Amino acid sequence: MVFPAGGRRLVVYVVYDRRGGVDEYVVHALAGLREHAARILVVVNGKLTPEGRARLEPVSDEVLVRDNVGFDIWAHKEALEHVGAGLSEFDEVVLTNDTWFGPVRPFGAVFERMDALEIDFWGMTDHAREVPNPFTGKGVLPYHLQSFWIAVRRSMFTSERWARYWRDLPEMPSYFDAVLKHETVFTETFVRNGFRPAVAFASDDYPTDHPALFNPTLLMDDGCPLLKRRPFFHWPPFLDRHAVIGRSIIENVEAHGYPVALILDNLARTVPAKVINTNLAMLSILPRTVVVASDDPAALRVLVIIHATAAASVADLIARLAWFPTPVDVIVTTSDASIVAELGALLDAQGARVGAREVRLVPSANGRDMSAFLIGCRAELESGRYDVFVKLHDRVPTRRGRTVVDYFRRYFLDNLVGSPQYIANVLALFSKEPGLGIVLPPPIQTGYAITGEGWSWYRGRGHDVAEDLGIRVPLDGVTPLAPLGGMWMGRPEGLRPLLSKSWTYDDFRDTSHKRVPDIRRVLERLVTAAAGEEGLHARTVLTPEHAGLTHLAIEYKIDQLAVNLPGYPVEQIQFLHRAGWWGIGGAVAFLRMYMKTNHPNVVRRVDPVMHPLGRGARAVLRVARAGVASGRQLVKGGRR
């Protein structure tokens, strides 16, 4: 049937937010649908805060809150049951969800084109038949309309087959269940029963089988009003394999007039910072010798906080205060009372080139620059007087060679406060992007083995502290995007989760002797996630010199690591992940890797038994080694 003139359309839109809130992109999407729907029913999976409900009510007719089970498919099922016999009042039902941004292009042209077709159901996009099924590794993935947008006409939703489909819908405890038990069978089921499908933007017209993921810019250029979120949060090595460039997508979206800030706000709250930074290519290479930014940072109220351990080592940092485009307020913190006068003289020597200035003696060296920042300068960071803070310090790494120490200092100072022109370019990023919360250099590579080790033993406590602080942004899985050198720029409001706890200097005591990860380093690793919780995204910056050095060094190291591995990088990475931990490459490790790689089903069956045995065996070995060590000490003692 065609959609009749003056027909009535029901839109069922499913929302999920782990906080119970509603992001602005959802409100924008529903507002765009409003003129095309006689009724909008929003189904919320999970909880909904009063603030979230207040945002939904102006752009919907009814809000239904349910338990978060069965994903959006079971939410659609419950919505249809909720509407019940009232469904007969409509000529079309659109089943959709919050997995897309839009309208990027107007809805009207698409509805007008699809309304005229003699069909029973239609999708916005489709997925071609694929062999083997990528989800199972065997069989066939059937051709199907993608389930994020399915529109069904009265001829189909009043049929007995429709009622039976939803009545017999299986449970869907996992995402793969949702794909394999609904999305990939829905189209085939109804086509086999004589119902006529259509698609607004067919994959046959595009160069890939999955244009919603691989060709979103082509879809938008052709008038598709929806942009899937997945090209922004999918696994970066997979997107790299298929040359899906997030920055190009964002530029295309912006060209079509969609407010990009809505995308960045949502991604910051829901996606690990490093994934966003990688997929959207949010590394800015900024020159040191010329101001290229068109946005003027002069109006920004800037607070520079410098932690000092010695007057001689901090003198260069204080001298760089004169490089800021306008006078900045400065706090120099230190736990060494003997250098306060010297620090004051260095500050006073800057004259009118700095605004308000203070040397602040903090009562404890516990936590060094991080405690001095979060505790010693808390009042200023929470005052609302500043748009941007700059956190610097003069400490250098210990137990490292002189060349590594020198490069550490160069790397962070060059890439944050490298010259007057560079500082202006960095600050202009904050003027240009109101949602920018953190600017930092990427984790240092030269002289360090950070790759694969950024979390190290801090991961467990990091998750615990994040939960305690109310940070629900997913944390990066391997190395977090974080100011691991302790220096960065940011908006004070991005620190709210970190400042929500009344820290004391005792909290920052060194507990490494108790095998408890240092809270200072844990909090460093949570900085971007804390900003993300406030909807603020991060951006990395480098000078051209350091960008060239870093890229070439990483390229060479990756080349060496991959030399004995087959396939594309994504396949090499998956192979190594399947093999698991190498340890020191002993016989047991290689046997374990061989079994996990070649006989994974056997490993899954025996792991529940072998894991406790292995843990027990390791405990016995630890006791045995301790006994041997004690014996050796006794022997040595007897020879003295």
XYZ file of C-alpha atoms in Angstrom:
640
model
C 0.000 0.000 0.000
C 1.059 3.616 -0.504
C 1.080 6.017 2.417
C -2.199 7.942 1.981
C -2.444 11.701 1.748
C -3.044 12.990 5.253
C -2.023 9.596 6.680
C -0.982 9.111 10.291
C 2.471 7.907 11.274
C 3.526 6.510 14.656
C 7.216 6.786 15.537
C 8.565 4.491 18.266
C 11.989 5.775 19.316
C 14.126 3.834 21.816
C 16.606 5.574 24.113
C 19.293 4.139 26.362
C 21.606 6.150 28.617
C 23.497 4.546 31.472
C 23.044 7.702 33.550
C 19.322 7.958 32.925
C 19.809 11.232 31.085
C 18.935 12.368 27.567
C 21.618 13.864 25.330
C 20.864 16.873 23.163
C 21.294 14.907 19.924
C 18.243 12.816 20.918
C 16.147 15.937 21.444
C 17.353 17.261 18.087
C 16.435 13.993 16.332
C 12.947 13.888 17.826
C 12.357 17.538 16.980
C 13.261 16.739 13.382
C 10.733 13.883 13.309
C 7.949 15.908 14.926
C 6.373 17.327 11.771
C 6.317 13.896 10.100
C 4.630 11.968 12.923
C 1.102 12.021 14.293
C 2.440 10.468 17.476
C 5.927 9.942 18.914
C 6.319 7.302 21.605
C 9.720 7.306 23.311
C 10.735 4.088 25.067
C 13.521 4.426 27.627
C 15.538 1.311 28.406
C 16.610 1.464 32.042
C 16.197 4.520 34.227
C 15.156 8.074 33.407
C 16.006 11.064 35.570
C 13.502 13.894 36.082
C 15.814 16.107 34.007
C 15.804 13.517 31.220
C 12.022 13.320 31.229
C 11.777 17.112 31.104
C 13.910 17.096 27.954
C 11.835 14.381 26.240
C 8.349 15.647 26.967
C 8.380 18.705 24.632
C 9.430 16.557 21.636
C 7.268 13.468 22.230
C 3.703 12.516 23.005
C 4.411 9.789 25.539
C 7.428 8.397 27.399
C 7.483 4.738 28.428
C 10.221 3.547 30.838
C 11.076 -0.165 30.990
C 13.798 -2.481 32.299
C 16.885 -2.571 30.116
C 16.467 -6.097 28.741
C 16.310 -7.307 25.164
C 17.899 -4.185 23.668
C 15.807 -1.942 21.402
C 14.043 -4.944 19.819
C 12.240 -5.926 22.997
C 11.627 -2.244 23.667
C 9.811 -2.089 20.311
C 7.878 -5.229 21.250
C 6.715 -3.702 24.544
C 5.848 -0.423 22.806
C 3.662 -2.252 20.286
C 1.949 -4.116 23.127
C 1.518 -0.818 24.974
C -0.193 0.826 21.977
C -2.291 -2.326 21.486
C -5.469 -1.907 19.476
C -4.625 1.784 19.038
C -2.162 0.722 16.366
C -5.045 0.500 13.910
C -5.341 4.291 14.026
C -2.092 4.640 12.065
C -1.077 4.034 8.465
C 2.618 3.508 9.204
C 4.751 2.631 12.211
C 8.430 3.614 12.281
C 10.576 1.540 14.644
C 13.824 3.378 15.340
C 16.318 4.164 18.087
C 19.060 6.497 19.294
C 21.916 4.865 17.348
C 22.010 7.666 14.758
C 22.596 11.390 14.551
C 20.192 13.468 12.541
C 18.488 14.848 10.705
C 21.690 15.582 8.834
C 19.616 16.135 5.696
C 15.863 16.901 5.706
C 13.451 14.037 6.394
C 10.820 15.453 4.073
C 12.314 14.403 0.743
C 12.829 10.817 1.911
C 9.329 10.462 3.337
C 7.827 11.920 0.169
C 9.715 9.467 -2.028
C 8.925 6.403 0.099
C 5.280 7.403 0.722
C 4.560 7.033 -2.983
C 5.752 3.413 -3.196
C 3.334 0.464 -3.225
C 5.083 -1.497 -0.449
C 4.489 -3.081 2.937
C 7.676 -2.082 4.781
C 10.873 -0.146 4.154
C 14.230 0.648 5.696
C 16.496 3.646 5.502
C 19.524 1.474 4.585
C 20.216 -2.195 3.957
C 23.029 -4.732 4.202
C 23.902 -7.014 1.301
C 24.005 -10.804 1.601
C 27.377 -11.938 2.924
C 29.166 -15.314 2.896
C 30.354 -16.407 5.366
C 28.292 -14.762 8.072
C 30.800 -12.400 9.758
C 29.137 -12.907 13.128
C 29.438 -16.704 13.122
C 32.260 -17.316 10.664
C 30.089 -19.757 8.715
C 26.817 -19.957 6.810
C 25.157 -16.940 5.236
C 24.291 -13.490 6.488
C 20.976 -12.833 4.665
C 20.190 -9.615 2.877
C 18.309 -7.412 5.332
C 17.040 -3.942 6.060
C 18.990 -2.477 8.948
C 16.940 -2.447 12.111
C 17.812 1.064 13.317
C 15.010 2.280 11.013
C 12.153 0.023 9.897
C 8.903 1.577 8.678
C 5.888 -0.753 8.427
C 2.607 -0.051 6.647
C -0.871 -0.999 7.865
C -1.078 -3.908 5.399
C 1.697 -5.626 7.326
C 1.270 -4.607 10.966
C -2.398 -5.669 10.970
C -1.533 -9.144 9.642
C -1.521 -12.371 11.643
C 2.099 -12.983 10.599
C 3.133 -9.688 12.204
C 1.387 -10.582 15.450
C 2.978 -14.035 15.471
C 6.469 -12.645 14.820
C 6.378 -10.439 17.899
C 4.559 -13.027 20.002
C 7.272 -15.612 19.301
C 10.224 -13.227 19.530
C 13.082 -15.053 21.327
C 14.982 -13.607 24.257
C 18.047 -11.556 23.358
C 20.580 -11.425 26.175
C 23.458 -10.217 23.974
C 24.083 -7.876 21.051
C 24.852 -10.865 18.814
C 21.453 -12.347 19.717
C 19.820 -9.083 18.666
C 21.573 -9.234 15.293
C 21.212 -12.958 14.579
C 17.706 -13.480 16.006
C 16.041 -10.320 14.759
C 17.861 -7.896 12.478
C 19.138 -10.491 10.008
C 15.907 -12.538 9.944
C 13.189 -9.857 10.027
C 13.389 -8.928 6.339
C 13.669 -12.512 5.096
C 10.784 -13.655 7.292
C 8.303 -11.146 5.924
C 9.482 -11.314 2.316
C 8.928 -15.093 2.381
C 5.403 -14.412 3.563
C 4.638 -12.204 0.587
C 5.236 -8.738 1.992
C 6.932 -6.203 -0.262
C 10.061 -4.401 1.048
C 11.888 -1.297 -0.131
C 14.953 0.648 0.933
C 15.528 4.375 0.730
C 19.293 4.109 0.137
C 20.173 0.699 -1.302
C 23.619 -0.843 -0.829
C 23.558 -1.790 -4.532
C 24.056 1.906 -5.297
C 27.219 2.172 -3.197
C 30.713 0.666 -3.417
C 30.385 -1.515 -0.268
C 27.906 -3.967 1.229
C 27.453 -1.809 4.340
C 27.266 1.854 3.288
C 25.905 3.027 6.665
C 29.270 2.097 8.164
C 31.692 2.379 5.248
C 30.175 5.136 3.068
C 28.310 7.570 5.353
C 29.508 10.632 3.450
C 28.096 9.256 0.183
C 24.779 8.543 1.913
C 24.567 12.066 3.297
C 25.480 13.577 -0.052
C 22.585 11.597 -1.560
C 20.151 13.014 0.987
C 20.146 10.381 3.744
C 18.953 12.157 6.894
C 20.561 9.692 9.321
C 24.211 9.210 10.276
C 24.993 6.096 12.281
C 27.040 6.566 15.452
C 29.110 3.432 14.749
C 31.682 5.015 12.380
C 32.792 7.088 15.358
C 33.027 4.431 18.077
C 33.824 1.188 16.208
C 37.179 -0.490 16.887
C 39.842 1.814 15.366
C 41.932 -0.953 13.692
C 38.802 -2.165 11.865
C 37.927 1.328 10.626
C 41.550 1.833 9.627
C 41.429 -1.376 7.585
C 38.500 0.037 5.591
C 39.732 3.666 5.478
C 36.681 5.006 7.309
C 37.925 8.477 8.243
C 35.981 10.073 11.077
C 37.402 13.533 10.461
C 36.090 13.491 6.878
C 32.666 12.405 8.128
C 32.586 15.241 10.669
C 33.571 17.776 7.999
C 30.790 16.461 5.753
C 28.248 16.669 8.574
C 29.290 20.229 9.328
C 28.993 21.169 5.657
C 25.372 19.989 5.687
C 24.605 22.221 8.665
C 24.211 19.642 11.430
C 25.543 20.908 14.805
C 28.731 18.874 15.261
C 28.866 19.840 18.947
C 25.949 17.429 19.563
C 28.040 14.550 18.193
C 31.135 15.401 20.230
C 29.116 15.890 23.416
C 27.530 12.443 23.079
C 30.760 10.678 22.130
C 32.639 12.258 25.043
C 30.113 10.776 27.486
C 29.844 7.320 25.931
C 33.098 6.364 24.167
C 36.649 5.918 25.516
C 38.629 9.091 24.891
C 41.371 7.363 22.947
C 38.862 5.795 20.555
C 37.352 9.217 19.814
C 40.768 10.787 19.437
C 41.819 8.064 16.982
C 38.641 7.654 14.943
C 38.086 11.388 14.519
C 41.812 12.109 13.978
C 41.698 14.701 16.756
C 45.426 15.377 16.739
C 46.202 18.977 15.833
C 49.668 19.745 14.415
C 50.243 23.379 15.368
C 53.155 25.535 14.171
C 55.517 27.238 16.625
C 56.493 30.195 14.447
C 53.219 31.581 13.149
C 49.679 32.055 14.473
C 47.350 30.176 12.140
C 44.206 30.179 14.260
C 41.421 32.486 13.145
C 39.808 32.379 16.593
C 41.178 34.974 19.008
C 41.970 33.550 22.465
C 42.466 36.980 24.037
C 39.056 36.883 25.737
C 39.835 33.639 27.592
C 40.429 33.957 31.317
C 43.485 31.777 31.915
C 44.943 30.447 35.157
C 48.434 28.923 35.037
C 49.316 26.571 37.895
C 52.983 25.578 38.174
C 54.361 23.177 40.757
C 57.955 23.861 41.690
C 60.577 21.663 43.323
C 63.474 24.116 42.880
C 63.835 27.723 41.802
C 66.472 26.953 39.167
C 64.408 24.253 37.428
C 61.186 26.274 37.386
C 62.709 29.541 36.182
C 62.222 28.649 32.499
C 58.550 27.857 33.070
C 57.942 31.163 34.815
C 59.721 33.003 32.000
C 57.313 31.455 29.490
C 54.396 33.206 31.195
C 55.322 36.251 29.124
C 54.531 34.226 25.979
C 50.784 34.101 26.634
C 48.785 36.434 24.366
C 47.372 38.373 27.334
C 48.417 38.542 31.011
C 47.420 35.396 32.920
C 46.843 34.735 36.599
C 49.499 32.479 38.110
C 49.796 30.248 41.148
C 53.169 28.627 41.838
C 52.826 25.804 44.352
C 55.628 24.199 46.304
C 56.056 22.073 49.405
C 59.563 23.474 50.043
C 59.403 26.549 52.274
C 63.054 27.370 51.594
C 62.399 28.375 47.959
C 59.256 30.479 48.440
C 61.138 33.790 48.426
C 63.084 32.889 45.276
C 59.897 31.840 43.507
C 58.249 35.110 44.490
C 61.139 37.072 43.034
C 60.929 35.151 39.767
C 57.218 35.909 39.538
C 57.635 39.571 40.390
C 60.261 39.876 37.665
C 57.515 39.222 35.113
C 55.933 42.550 35.989
C 52.790 43.457 34.070
C 53.166 40.394 31.822
C 51.227 38.396 34.438
C 48.079 39.319 36.312
C 47.283 38.100 39.826
C 50.196 36.055 41.165
C 50.899 33.971 44.228
C 53.462 31.529 45.544
C 51.461 29.009 47.564
C 53.173 26.776 50.104
C 51.303 23.475 50.334
C 51.596 21.525 53.593
C 52.737 18.181 52.187
C 54.820 16.689 49.380
C 52.480 13.687 49.207
C 51.137 13.481 45.675
C 53.547 16.193 44.534
C 52.078 18.318 41.725
C 48.751 16.432 41.533
C 47.792 16.992 45.179
C 49.015 20.584 45.039
C 46.736 21.056 42.026
C 43.561 19.308 43.226
C 43.817 20.259 46.908
C 46.044 23.335 47.048
C 44.277 25.116 44.155
C 40.800 23.695 44.572
C 39.160 27.034 45.410
C 40.378 28.679 42.214
C 39.467 25.691 40.029
C 35.911 25.702 41.417
C 35.506 29.471 41.471
C 34.107 29.893 37.963
C 36.502 32.794 37.361
C 38.542 30.990 34.707
C 37.804 29.573 31.261
C 41.030 27.578 30.927
C 43.749 26.347 33.254
C 47.293 25.354 32.327
C 48.928 22.764 34.603
C 52.738 22.619 34.497
C 55.541 21.394 36.774
C 59.313 21.186 36.837
C 59.767 17.604 37.974
C 61.535 15.155 35.693
C 61.477 11.341 35.662
C 63.839 9.468 37.930
C 65.803 6.304 37.193
C 66.128 7.249 33.511
C 69.066 8.274 31.381
C 69.978 11.896 30.787
C 68.824 11.887 27.162
C 65.407 10.500 28.147
C 65.042 13.091 30.917
C 65.949 15.907 28.539
C 63.516 14.702 25.893
C 60.720 14.296 28.461
C 61.007 17.954 29.370
C 61.281 19.072 25.742
C 58.326 16.950 24.687
C 55.848 18.345 27.182
C 56.973 21.977 27.207
C 57.338 22.246 23.421
C 53.911 20.702 22.867
C 52.091 22.834 25.440
C 53.953 26.141 25.809
C 56.530 25.926 23.024
C 56.466 29.566 21.821
C 54.206 32.650 21.915
C 52.692 31.676 18.564
C 52.203 28.051 19.603
C 50.459 29.031 22.848
C 48.107 31.290 20.887
C 47.308 28.422 18.516
C 46.578 26.023 21.397
C 44.388 28.471 23.327
C 42.491 29.263 20.131
C 41.272 25.652 20.108
C 39.307 26.422 23.280
C 37.867 29.560 21.672
C 36.821 27.599 18.584
C 35.341 24.540 20.359
C 33.122 25.276 23.388
C 32.944 21.521 24.083
C 36.719 21.086 24.185
C 37.677 20.100 27.722
C 41.243 18.810 27.571
C 44.275 19.580 25.404
C 47.340 17.418 25.894
C 50.242 15.914 23.976
C 49.760 12.237 23.069
C 51.404 9.798 25.506
C 55.159 10.124 25.062
C 56.769 7.341 23.013
C 60.466 8.120 22.632
C 62.439 6.805 25.585
C 59.383 5.094 27.073
C 57.642 1.712 26.767
C 54.140 3.146 27.250
C 52.618 1.305 24.276
C 50.540 -1.532 25.702
C 51.517 -0.581 29.266
C 49.734 2.702 29.918
C 47.395 1.229 32.517
C 49.868 -1.307 33.870
C 48.872 -2.169 37.438
C 46.755 0.993 37.824
C 43.822 -0.446 35.855
C 41.963 -2.123 38.729
C 42.156 0.828 41.070
C 41.400 3.139 38.156
C 38.047 1.442 37.595
C 37.291 1.519 41.328
C 38.136 5.209 41.665
C 36.160 6.079 38.520
C 33.095 4.348 39.949
C 33.571 6.105 43.283
C 33.770 9.487 41.533
C 30.701 8.818 39.392
C 32.677 8.602 36.147
C 30.666 6.355 33.828
C 32.570 7.071 30.632
C 34.074 3.766 29.421
C 37.802 3.667 30.119
C 40.345 2.928 27.430
C 41.302 -0.751 27.452
C 45.074 -0.644 26.980
C 46.775 2.739 27.263
C 44.435 5.577 28.242
C 44.527 8.924 26.520
C 45.891 10.766 29.521
C 48.466 13.384 30.549
C 50.864 10.734 31.807
C 53.557 13.391 32.234
C 51.268 15.395 34.516
C 50.974 18.496 32.279
C 47.951 19.614 30.254
C 45.453 22.399 29.573
C 41.749 22.169 30.235
C 38.484 23.718 31.257
C 37.937 23.770 35.040
C 34.448 22.261 34.650
C 36.081 19.126 33.224
C 37.598 18.547 36.664
C 34.251 18.361 38.495
C 34.298 14.572 38.969
C 37.864 14.689 40.294
C 36.949 17.550 42.637
C 33.737 15.882 43.829
C 35.771 14.121 46.522
C 37.291 16.019 49.429
C 40.850 14.789 48.959
C 43.426 15.064 51.746
C 47.190 14.920 51.471
C 47.074 11.614 53.349
C 45.120 10.171 50.406
C 48.182 10.850 48.254
C 50.713 9.052 50.451
C 52.955 6.633 48.584
C 51.395 3.189 49.084
C 53.508 1.287 46.572
C 55.202 -0.632 49.400
C 51.754 -2.035 50.203
C 51.246 -2.954 46.541
C 48.490 -0.334 46.275
C 48.655 1.783 43.097
C 49.568 5.429 43.648
C 46.417 7.587 43.572
C 48.328 10.424 41.882
C 49.037 8.293 38.841
C 45.548 6.786 38.895
C 43.940 10.239 38.769
C 46.237 11.282 35.906
C 44.813 8.372 33.942
C 41.237 9.492 34.641
C 41.564 13.118 33.534
C 40.030 12.707 30.059
C 37.289 10.397 31.354
C 36.381 12.977 34.007
C 36.047 15.651 31.334
C 34.033 13.238 29.192
C 31.583 12.750 32.052
C 30.865 16.470 31.716
C 30.379 16.123 27.950
C 33.776 17.648 27.169
C 36.032 16.014 24.595
C 39.819 15.866 24.428
C 42.192 16.912 21.674
C 45.875 16.079 21.330
C 48.456 18.551 20.031
C 51.996 18.357 18.697
C 54.480 20.664 17.042
C 55.524 19.643 13.521
C 58.940 18.590 14.831
C 57.559 16.224 17.452
C 54.823 14.978 15.105
C 57.443 13.918 12.585
C 59.655 12.308 15.192
C 56.771 10.449 16.850
C 55.163 9.236 13.630
C 58.371 7.898 12.145
C 59.464 6.205 15.363
C 56.079 4.508 15.835
C 55.919 3.521 12.155
C 59.318 1.826 12.385
C 58.476 0.040 15.648
C 55.139 -1.226 14.289
C 56.901 -2.427 11.156
C 59.322 -4.451 13.255
C 56.608 -5.871 15.515
C 54.474 -6.934 12.535
C 57.178 -8.516 10.404
C 56.292 -12.108 11.370
C 52.526 -11.667 11.408
C 50.234 -12.229 8.411
C 47.484 -9.996 7.072
C 46.349 -6.448 7.709
C 47.125 -4.800 11.074
C 43.577 -5.526 12.289
C 44.132 -9.242 11.625
C 47.576 -9.173 13.221
C 46.158 -7.541 16.326
C 43.318 -10.069 16.540
C 45.814 -12.916 16.173
C 47.915 -11.591 19.049
C 44.827 -11.042 21.195
C 43.732 -14.624 20.597
C 47.180 -15.903 21.538
C 47.112 -13.983 24.804
C 49.878 -13.059 27.212
C 53.389 -14.044 26.127
C 55.098 -13.609 29.474
C 58.808 -14.244 28.969
C 58.204 -16.629 26.076
C 58.759 -19.868 28.004
C 57.556 -23.312 26.985
C 54.372 -23.111 29.067
C 53.503 -19.711 27.583
C 54.010 -20.957 24.026
C 51.899 -24.061 24.721
C 49.125 -21.885 26.124
C 49.284 -19.554 23.106
C 49.281 -22.485 20.694
C 46.198 -23.979 22.328
C 44.327 -20.645 22.472
C 45.119 -19.942 18.820
C 44.498 -23.365 17.322
C 42.147 -25.108 19.767
C 40.080 -22.345 21.435
C 37.120 -24.653 22.114
C 39.319 -27.022 24.118
C 40.713 -24.095 26.108
C 37.194 -22.829 26.879
C 36.185 -26.256 28.169
C 39.206 -26.836 30.392
C 39.811 -23.266 31.554
C 37.346 -23.422 34.488
C 39.357 -26.379 35.797
C 42.857 -25.317 34.800
C 42.616 -21.710 35.975
C 42.267 -22.575 39.714
C 44.942 -25.272 39.337
C 47.273 -22.799 37.666
C 46.648 -20.266 40.406
C 47.447 -22.909 43.011
C 50.567 -23.999 41.164
C 51.809 -20.409 41.008
C 51.222 -20.033 44.732
C 53.242 -23.194 45.423
C 56.053 -21.899 43.193
C 56.082 -18.563 45.034
C 56.406 -20.358 48.383
C 59.129 -22.603 46.979
C 61.086 -19.646 45.604
C 60.742 -17.807 48.900
C 62.053 -20.903 50.703
C 65.020 -21.176 48.389
C 65.780 -17.477 48.841
C 65.620 -17.844 52.631
C 67.914 -20.841 52.458
C 70.431 -18.924 50.400
C 70.341 -16.074 52.907
C 70.987 -18.508 55.769
C 73.937 -19.973 53.905
C 75.334 -16.522 53.192
C 74.811 -15.553 56.804
C 76.705 -18.659 58.001
C 79.729 -17.730 55.907
C 80.166 -14.267 57.354
